[in-house]
Amino acid sequence: MIKVVSFKICPFVQRITALLEAKHIPYEIEYISLRDKPNWFLEISPHGQVPVLITESGQPLFESDAIAEYIEDAYAPLQKSVSAEQRAINRAWSYLASKNYLVQCSVQRSSDLATLKERANKLAKAFAAIEGVLGDSRYFNSQSIGMVDIAWLPLLHRAAIIEKHRCYDFLADYPKLKNWQQNLLSTGLAERSVSDDFESRFTEFYLSEETFLGKGSDVCSSQADQACITASCC
Ligand SMILES: N[C@@H](CCC(=O)N[C@@H](CS)C(=O)NCC(=O)O)C(=O)O
């Protein structure tokens, strides 16, 4: 059986587990501490990062983009008859998501409003870009879930958790993205691709007393703050 080496709140891992879930591919998962990485992990992960996926034949794979492409190539494709051109387009929009995972993490960890605004601007560029190409279909330019949906799921899931716990919506300026987020979340893939305690682990880290978002009363104090954080006024 496939094995995924994981860290509970890692978005790169969630992209991989979401893809496995979407394709109904059985897998086991092993969580490790990134502060105290086991030797066996360092031997199979050249850069010491999760996710690592160990294939059914025992081959360790690293780098989430490569792992996602392996899962798509080695198992029945998520969407049938995707042309080479469309596959390249899908990969490009997927890379835009994965390049912004750490950006979103840094936004969420910002300790003050000025830092949060500066970092959120970068994330907003990616959101604005995809807003511009989303159509009226349920998922990314399709009525069925595809690779781009899976790549964007961690970003949209995390934005939803922040919105639920704080009156702060990273997607407020992007109606199509918001709609896409709701459609994706309604599949249940977000929950199925993380551990049962994901939300509490996530909020403990990103909505702690150390983060601006965690100091809820400051963020929620006025609608003006909310608008200013998300909009181009920043
Ligand atoms: N480019 C890597 C990034 C993965 C990554 O940054 N993973 C983080 C956890 S979310 C990690 O393992 N950090 C530990 C470290 O860098 O030492 C990928 O796409 O797989």
mmCIF file of C-alpha atoms and ligand atoms in Angstrom:
data_model
loop_
_atom_site.group_PDB
_atom_site.id
_atom_site.type_symbol
_atom_site.label_atom_id
_atom_site.label_comp_id
_atom_site.label_asym_id
_atom_site.label_seq_id
_atom_site.Cartn_x
_atom_site.Cartn_y
_atom_site.Cartn_z
ATOM 1 C CA MET A 1 0.000 0.000 0.000
ATOM 2 C CA ILE A 2 1.116 3.569 -0.643
ATOM 3 C CA LYS A 3 2.554 5.351 2.379
ATOM 4 C CA VAL A 4 2.603 9.108 2.890
ATOM 5 C CA VAL A 5 5.073 10.612 5.339
ATOM 6 C CA SER A 6 3.338 13.614 6.779
ATOM 7 C CA PHE A 7 3.234 16.555 9.123
ATOM 8 C CA LYS A 8 -0.280 17.332 10.308
ATOM 9 C CA ILE A 9 -0.699 20.936 9.214
ATOM 10 C CA CYS A 10 1.414 20.835 6.056
ATOM 11 C CA PRO A 11 -0.478 22.071 2.965
ATOM 12 C CA PHE A 12 1.878 20.253 0.595
ATOM 13 C CA VAL A 13 0.891 16.990 2.272
ATOM 14 C CA GLN A 14 -2.794 17.853 2.139
ATOM 15 C CA ARG A 15 -2.620 18.308 -1.618
ATOM 16 C CA ILE A 16 -1.293 14.748 -1.904
ATOM 17 C CA THR A 17 -3.761 13.154 0.507
ATOM 18 C CA ALA A 18 -6.632 15.059 -1.147
ATOM 19 C CA LEU A 19 -5.617 13.639 -4.512
ATOM 20 C CA LEU A 20 -5.420 10.105 -3.097
ATOM 21 C CA GLU A 21 -8.834 10.587 -1.473
ATOM 22 C CA ALA A 22 -10.352 11.991 -4.671
ATOM 23 C CA LYS A 23 -9.115 8.942 -6.584
ATOM 24 C CA HIS A 24 -10.128 6.510 -3.814
ATOM 25 C CA ILE A 25 -6.588 5.144 -3.636
ATOM 26 C CA PRO A 26 -5.895 3.435 -0.289
ATOM 27 C CA TYR A 27 -2.865 4.742 1.615
ATOM 28 C CA GLU A 28 -1.369 4.738 5.065
ATOM 29 C CA ILE A 29 0.041 7.788 6.708
ATOM 30 C CA GLU A 30 2.931 8.271 9.098
ATOM 31 C CA TYR A 31 3.322 11.539 10.959
ATOM 32 C CA ILE A 32 6.786 12.708 11.909
ATOM 33 C CA SER A 33 8.152 15.556 13.965
ATOM 34 C CA LEU A 34 9.856 18.138 11.766
ATOM 35 C CA ARG A 35 11.847 19.343 14.780
ATOM 36 C CA ASP A 36 13.303 15.911 15.338
ATOM 37 C CA LYS A 37 13.344 14.176 11.965
ATOM 38 C CA PRO A 38 13.950 10.436 12.151
ATOM 39 C CA ASN A 39 17.015 9.076 10.355
ATOM 40 C CA TRP A 40 14.966 6.778 8.124
ATOM 41 C CA PHE A 41 13.112 9.864 6.867
ATOM 42 C CA LEU A 42 16.301 11.842 6.193
ATOM 43 C CA GLU A 43 17.588 8.900 4.166
ATOM 44 C CA ILE A 44 14.610 9.038 1.793
ATOM 45 C CA SER A 45 13.940 12.792 1.698
ATOM 46 C CA PRO A 46 16.888 14.606 0.084
ATOM 47 C CA HIS A 47 15.782 18.019 1.383
ATOM 48 C CA GLY A 48 14.335 16.725 4.658
ATOM 49 C CA GLN A 49 10.817 17.860 3.789
ATOM 50 C CA VAL A 50 7.390 16.281 3.769
ATOM 51 C CA PRO A 51 5.535 14.989 1.890
ATOM 52 C CA VAL A 52 7.357 11.850 0.909
ATOM 53 C CA LEU A 53 5.274 9.210 -0.801
ATOM 54 C CA ILE A 54 6.486 5.624 -0.798
ATOM 55 C CA THR A 55 5.029 3.853 -3.800
ATOM 56 C CA GLU A 56 3.512 0.378 -3.720
ATOM 57 C CA SER A 57 6.844 -0.958 -5.032
ATOM 58 C CA GLY A 58 8.742 0.795 -2.209
ATOM 59 C CA GLN A 59 10.180 3.746 -4.138
ATOM 60 C CA PRO A 60 10.257 6.968 -2.102
ATOM 61 C CA LEU A 61 9.193 10.084 -4.017
ATOM 62 C CA PHE A 62 9.678 13.653 -2.829
ATOM 63 C CA GLU A 63 8.482 17.125 -3.951
ATOM 64 C CA SER A 64 4.716 17.490 -3.921
ATOM 65 C CA ASP A 65 4.442 18.639 -7.562
ATOM 66 C CA ALA A 66 6.281 15.502 -8.701
ATOM 67 C CA ILE A 67 4.270 13.291 -6.343
ATOM 68 C CA ALA A 68 0.949 14.706 -7.582
ATOM 69 C CA GLU A 69 1.990 14.110 -11.191
ATOM 70 C CA TYR A 70 3.060 10.556 -10.331
ATOM 71 C CA ILE A 71 -0.332 9.807 -8.761
ATOM 72 C CA GLU A 72 -2.073 11.229 -11.817
ATOM 73 C CA ASP A 73 0.130 9.211 -14.220
ATOM 74 C CA ALA A 74 0.221 5.914 -12.321
ATOM 75 C CA TYR A 75 -3.489 5.630 -11.467
ATOM 76 C CA ALA A 76 -6.692 6.287 -13.391
ATOM 77 C CA PRO A 77 -6.733 10.010 -14.219
ATOM 78 C CA LEU A 78 -9.066 12.297 -12.298
ATOM 79 C CA GLN A 79 -10.485 13.667 -15.536
ATOM 80 C CA LYS A 80 -10.602 11.736 -18.781
ATOM 81 C CA SER A 81 -9.365 13.010 -22.163
ATOM 82 C CA VAL A 82 -7.352 15.975 -20.972
ATOM 83 C CA SER A 83 -5.227 17.162 -23.896
ATOM 84 C CA ALA A 84 -1.459 17.739 -23.480
ATOM 85 C CA GLU A 85 -2.118 21.462 -23.796
ATOM 86 C CA GLN A 86 -4.785 21.436 -21.094
ATOM 87 C CA ARG A 87 -2.549 19.306 -18.858
ATOM 88 C CA ALA A 88 0.173 21.939 -19.131
ATOM 89 C CA ILE A 89 -2.350 24.676 -18.321
ATOM 90 C CA ASN A 90 -3.605 22.688 -15.343
ATOM 91 C CA ARG A 91 -0.069 22.134 -14.084
ATOM 92 C CA ALA A 92 0.682 25.843 -14.339
ATOM 93 C CA TRP A 93 -2.402 26.798 -12.286
ATOM 94 C CA SER A 94 -1.554 24.039 -9.815
ATOM 95 C CA TYR A 95 2.010 25.343 -9.418
ATOM 96 C CA LEU A 96 0.606 28.796 -8.737
ATOM 97 C CA ALA A 97 -1.244 27.285 -5.788
ATOM 98 C CA SER A 98 1.682 25.293 -4.394
ATOM 99 C CA LYS A 99 4.016 28.293 -4.736
ATOM 100 C CA ASN A 100 1.642 30.169 -2.467
ATOM 101 C CA TYR A 101 1.283 27.581 0.310
ATOM 102 C CA LEU A 102 4.209 29.013 2.252
ATOM 103 C CA VAL A 103 3.061 32.545 1.459
ATOM 104 C CA GLN A 104 -0.286 31.744 3.086
ATOM 105 C CA CYS A 105 1.503 30.172 6.068
ATOM 106 C CA SER A 106 3.541 33.338 6.524
ATOM 107 C CA VAL A 107 0.435 35.543 6.246
ATOM 108 C CA GLN A 108 -1.235 33.463 8.932
ATOM 109 C CA ARG A 109 1.817 33.675 11.213
ATOM 110 C CA SER A 110 2.153 37.472 10.897
ATOM 111 C CA SER A 111 2.519 39.036 14.299
ATOM 112 C CA ASP A 112 1.190 42.475 13.413
ATOM 113 C CA LEU A 113 -1.192 44.118 10.964
ATOM 114 C CA ALA A 114 1.478 45.811 8.828
ATOM 115 C CA THR A 115 3.283 42.510 8.226
ATOM 116 C CA LEU A 116 0.033 40.725 7.549
ATOM 117 C CA LYS A 117 -1.014 43.306 4.952
ATOM 118 C CA GLU A 118 2.323 43.169 3.179
ATOM 119 C CA ARG A 119 2.293 39.376 2.996
ATOM 120 C CA ALA A 120 -1.412 39.198 2.137
ATOM 121 C CA ASN A 121 -0.775 41.378 -0.917
ATOM 122 C CA LYS A 122 1.346 38.627 -2.442
ATOM 123 C CA LEU A 123 -1.322 36.031 -1.794
ATOM 124 C CA ALA A 124 -3.966 38.386 -3.187
ATOM 125 C CA LYS A 125 -2.121 38.485 -6.520
ATOM 126 C CA ALA A 126 -2.562 34.729 -6.909
ATOM 127 C CA PHE A 127 -6.213 34.968 -5.856
ATOM 128 C CA ALA A 128 -6.865 37.796 -8.327
ATOM 129 C CA ALA A 129 -5.155 35.832 -11.107
ATOM 130 C CA ILE A 130 -7.291 32.734 -10.681
ATOM 131 C CA GLU A 131 -10.437 34.799 -10.148
ATOM 132 C CA GLY A 132 -9.815 36.125 -13.656
ATOM 133 C CA VAL A 133 -9.951 32.684 -15.266
ATOM 134 C CA LEU A 134 -12.697 31.005 -13.220
ATOM 135 C CA GLY A 135 -15.870 30.492 -15.191
ATOM 136 C CA ASP A 136 -19.354 29.478 -14.090
ATOM 137 C CA SER A 137 -18.631 25.775 -13.716
ATOM 138 C CA ARG A 138 -18.695 24.009 -10.363
ATOM 139 C CA TYR A 139 -14.965 23.293 -10.247
ATOM 140 C CA PHE A 140 -11.942 24.685 -12.090
ATOM 141 C CA ASN A 141 -13.445 25.219 -15.532
ATOM 142 C CA SER A 142 -15.164 21.846 -15.316
ATOM 143 C CA GLN A 143 -18.140 20.095 -13.743
ATOM 144 C CA SER A 144 -15.841 17.440 -12.276
ATOM 145 C CA ILE A 145 -12.924 17.736 -9.867
ATOM 146 C CA GLY A 146 -9.507 17.969 -11.498
ATOM 147 C CA MET A 147 -5.867 18.518 -10.591
ATOM 148 C CA VAL A 148 -6.186 22.295 -10.234
ATOM 149 C CA ASP A 149 -9.025 21.885 -7.730
ATOM 150 C CA ILE A 150 -6.877 19.569 -5.642
ATOM 151 C CA ALA A 151 -3.887 21.933 -5.717
ATOM 152 C CA TRP A 152 -5.990 24.903 -4.572
ATOM 153 C CA LEU A 153 -7.863 22.970 -1.892
ATOM 154 C CA PRO A 154 -5.313 23.533 0.927
ATOM 155 C CA LEU A 155 -5.343 27.304 0.331
ATOM 156 C CA LEU A 156 -9.139 27.480 0.223
ATOM 157 C CA HIS A 157 -9.605 25.138 3.188
ATOM 158 C CA ARG A 158 -7.282 27.217 5.367
ATOM 159 C CA ALA A 159 -8.992 30.450 4.331
ATOM 160 C CA ALA A 160 -12.328 28.909 5.365
ATOM 161 C CA ILE A 161 -11.021 27.909 8.794
ATOM 162 C CA ILE A 162 -9.703 31.420 9.422
ATOM 163 C CA GLU A 163 -13.023 32.886 8.326
ATOM 164 C CA LYS A 164 -14.870 30.500 10.643
ATOM 165 C CA HIS A 165 -12.760 31.376 13.683
ATOM 166 C CA ARG A 166 -12.176 35.072 12.948
ATOM 167 C CA CYS A 167 -14.201 37.647 11.027
ATOM 168 C CA TYR A 168 -11.542 37.755 8.364
ATOM 169 C CA ASP A 169 -12.125 36.482 4.856
ATOM 170 C CA PHE A 170 -9.106 36.354 2.564
ATOM 171 C CA LEU A 171 -11.448 35.723 -0.359
ATOM 172 C CA ALA A 172 -13.894 38.545 0.270
ATOM 173 C CA ASP A 173 -12.890 40.410 -2.895
ATOM 174 C CA TYR A 174 -13.182 37.385 -5.175
ATOM 175 C CA PRO A 175 -16.766 36.157 -5.709
ATOM 176 C CA LYS A 176 -15.884 33.384 -8.165
ATOM 177 C CA LEU A 177 -13.113 32.097 -5.944
ATOM 178 C CA LYS A 178 -15.499 32.206 -3.001
ATOM 179 C CA ASN A 179 -18.037 30.166 -4.926
ATOM 180 C CA TRP A 180 -15.370 27.686 -5.977
ATOM 181 C CA GLN A 181 -14.237 27.409 -2.336
ATOM 182 C CA GLN A 182 -17.790 26.541 -1.246
ATOM 183 C CA ASN A 183 -18.173 23.951 -4.009
ATOM 184 C CA LEU A 184 -14.877 22.298 -3.134
ATOM 185 C CA LEU A 185 -15.553 22.270 0.599
ATOM 186 C CA SER A 186 -18.981 20.736 0.052
ATOM 187 C CA THR A 187 -17.308 17.607 -1.369
ATOM 188 C CA GLY A 188 -15.905 16.771 2.089
ATOM 189 C CA LEU A 189 -12.453 16.278 0.547
ATOM 190 C CA ALA A 190 -10.935 18.908 2.804
ATOM 191 C CA GLU A 191 -11.851 17.000 5.987
ATOM 192 C CA ARG A 192 -11.013 13.603 4.520
ATOM 193 C CA SER A 193 -7.528 14.744 3.543
ATOM 194 C CA VAL A 194 -6.430 15.830 7.030
ATOM 195 C CA SER A 195 -6.238 14.282 10.498
ATOM 196 C CA ASP A 196 -9.208 14.420 12.868
ATOM 197 C CA ASP A 197 -7.446 16.999 15.025
ATOM 198 C CA PHE A 198 -6.338 19.136 12.069
ATOM 199 C CA GLU A 199 -8.492 22.149 12.888
ATOM 200 C CA SER A 200 -7.357 22.362 16.496
ATOM 201 C CA ARG A 201 -3.694 21.838 15.532
ATOM 202 C CA PHE A 202 -4.040 24.485 12.833
ATOM 203 C CA THR A 203 -5.736 27.068 15.042
ATOM 204 C CA GLU A 204 -3.313 26.423 17.931
ATOM 205 C CA PHE A 205 -0.448 27.353 15.635
ATOM 206 C CA TYR A 206 -1.909 30.045 13.395
ATOM 207 C CA LEU A 207 -4.480 31.627 15.701
ATOM 208 C CA SER A 208 -2.309 31.716 18.786
ATOM 209 C CA GLU A 209 -1.487 34.684 20.978
ATOM 210 C CA GLU A 210 1.670 35.110 18.888
ATOM 211 C CA THR A 211 -0.192 35.929 15.673
ATOM 212 C CA PHE A 212 -2.154 38.970 14.632
ATOM 213 C CA LEU A 213 -5.009 36.761 13.457
ATOM 214 C CA GLY A 214 -4.964 35.006 16.813
ATOM 215 C CA LYS A 215 -5.499 38.234 18.676
ATOM 216 C CA GLY A 216 -9.105 38.029 17.574
ATOM 217 C CA SER A 217 -10.454 41.176 19.109
ATOM 218 C CA ASP A 218 -7.988 43.327 17.172
ATOM 219 C CA VAL A 219 -8.855 41.765 13.848
ATOM 220 C CA CYS A 220 -12.565 41.794 14.474
ATOM 221 C CA SER A 221 -12.761 45.238 15.974
ATOM 222 C CA SER A 222 -14.130 46.949 12.901
ATOM 223 C CA GLN A 223 -15.401 46.259 9.418
ATOM 224 C CA ALA A 224 -12.903 48.858 8.231
ATOM 225 C CA ASP A 225 -9.986 46.712 9.372
ATOM 226 C CA GLN A 226 -11.443 43.700 7.601
ATOM 227 C CA ALA A 227 -11.876 45.653 4.390
ATOM 228 C CA CYS A 228 -8.429 47.160 4.628
ATOM 229 C CA ILE A 229 -6.635 43.884 5.166
ATOM 230 C CA THR A 230 -8.176 42.223 2.154
ATOM 231 C CA ALA A 231 -8.613 45.072 -0.284
ATOM 232 C CA SER A 232 -6.192 46.982 -2.448
ATOM 233 C CA CYS A 233 -6.060 49.864 0.045
ATOM 234 C CA CYS A 234 -3.241 48.020 1.789
HETATM 235 N N1 LIG B 1 8.881 22.032 -2.220
HETATM 236 C C1 LIG B 1 8.414 21.106 -1.199
HETATM 237 C C2 LIG B 1 8.000 21.902 0.001
HETATM 238 C C3 LIG B 1 7.530 21.022 1.166
HETATM 239 C C4 LIG B 1 7.627 21.736 2.515
HETATM 240 O O1 LIG B 1 7.958 22.922 2.593
HETATM 241 N N2 LIG B 1 7.336 20.987 3.590
HETATM 242 C C5 LIG B 1 7.529 21.525 4.905
HETATM 243 C C6 LIG B 1 6.303 21.264 5.784
HETATM 244 S S1 LIG B 1 4.849 22.081 5.172
HETATM 245 C C7 LIG B 1 8.684 20.808 5.562
HETATM 246 O O2 LIG B 1 8.849 19.618 5.424
HETATM 247 N N3 LIG B 1 9.494 21.568 6.320
HETATM 248 C C8 LIG B 1 10.591 21.025 7.069
HETATM 249 C C9 LIG B 1 11.911 21.596 6.665
HETATM 250 O O3 LIG B 1 11.988 22.348 5.670
HETATM 251 O O4 LIG B 1 12.899 21.296 7.344
HETATM 252 C C10 LIG B 1 7.274 20.269 -1.767
HETATM 253 O O5 LIG B 1 6.556 20.782 -2.637
HETATM 254 O O6 LIG B 1 7.128 19.094 -1.393
#
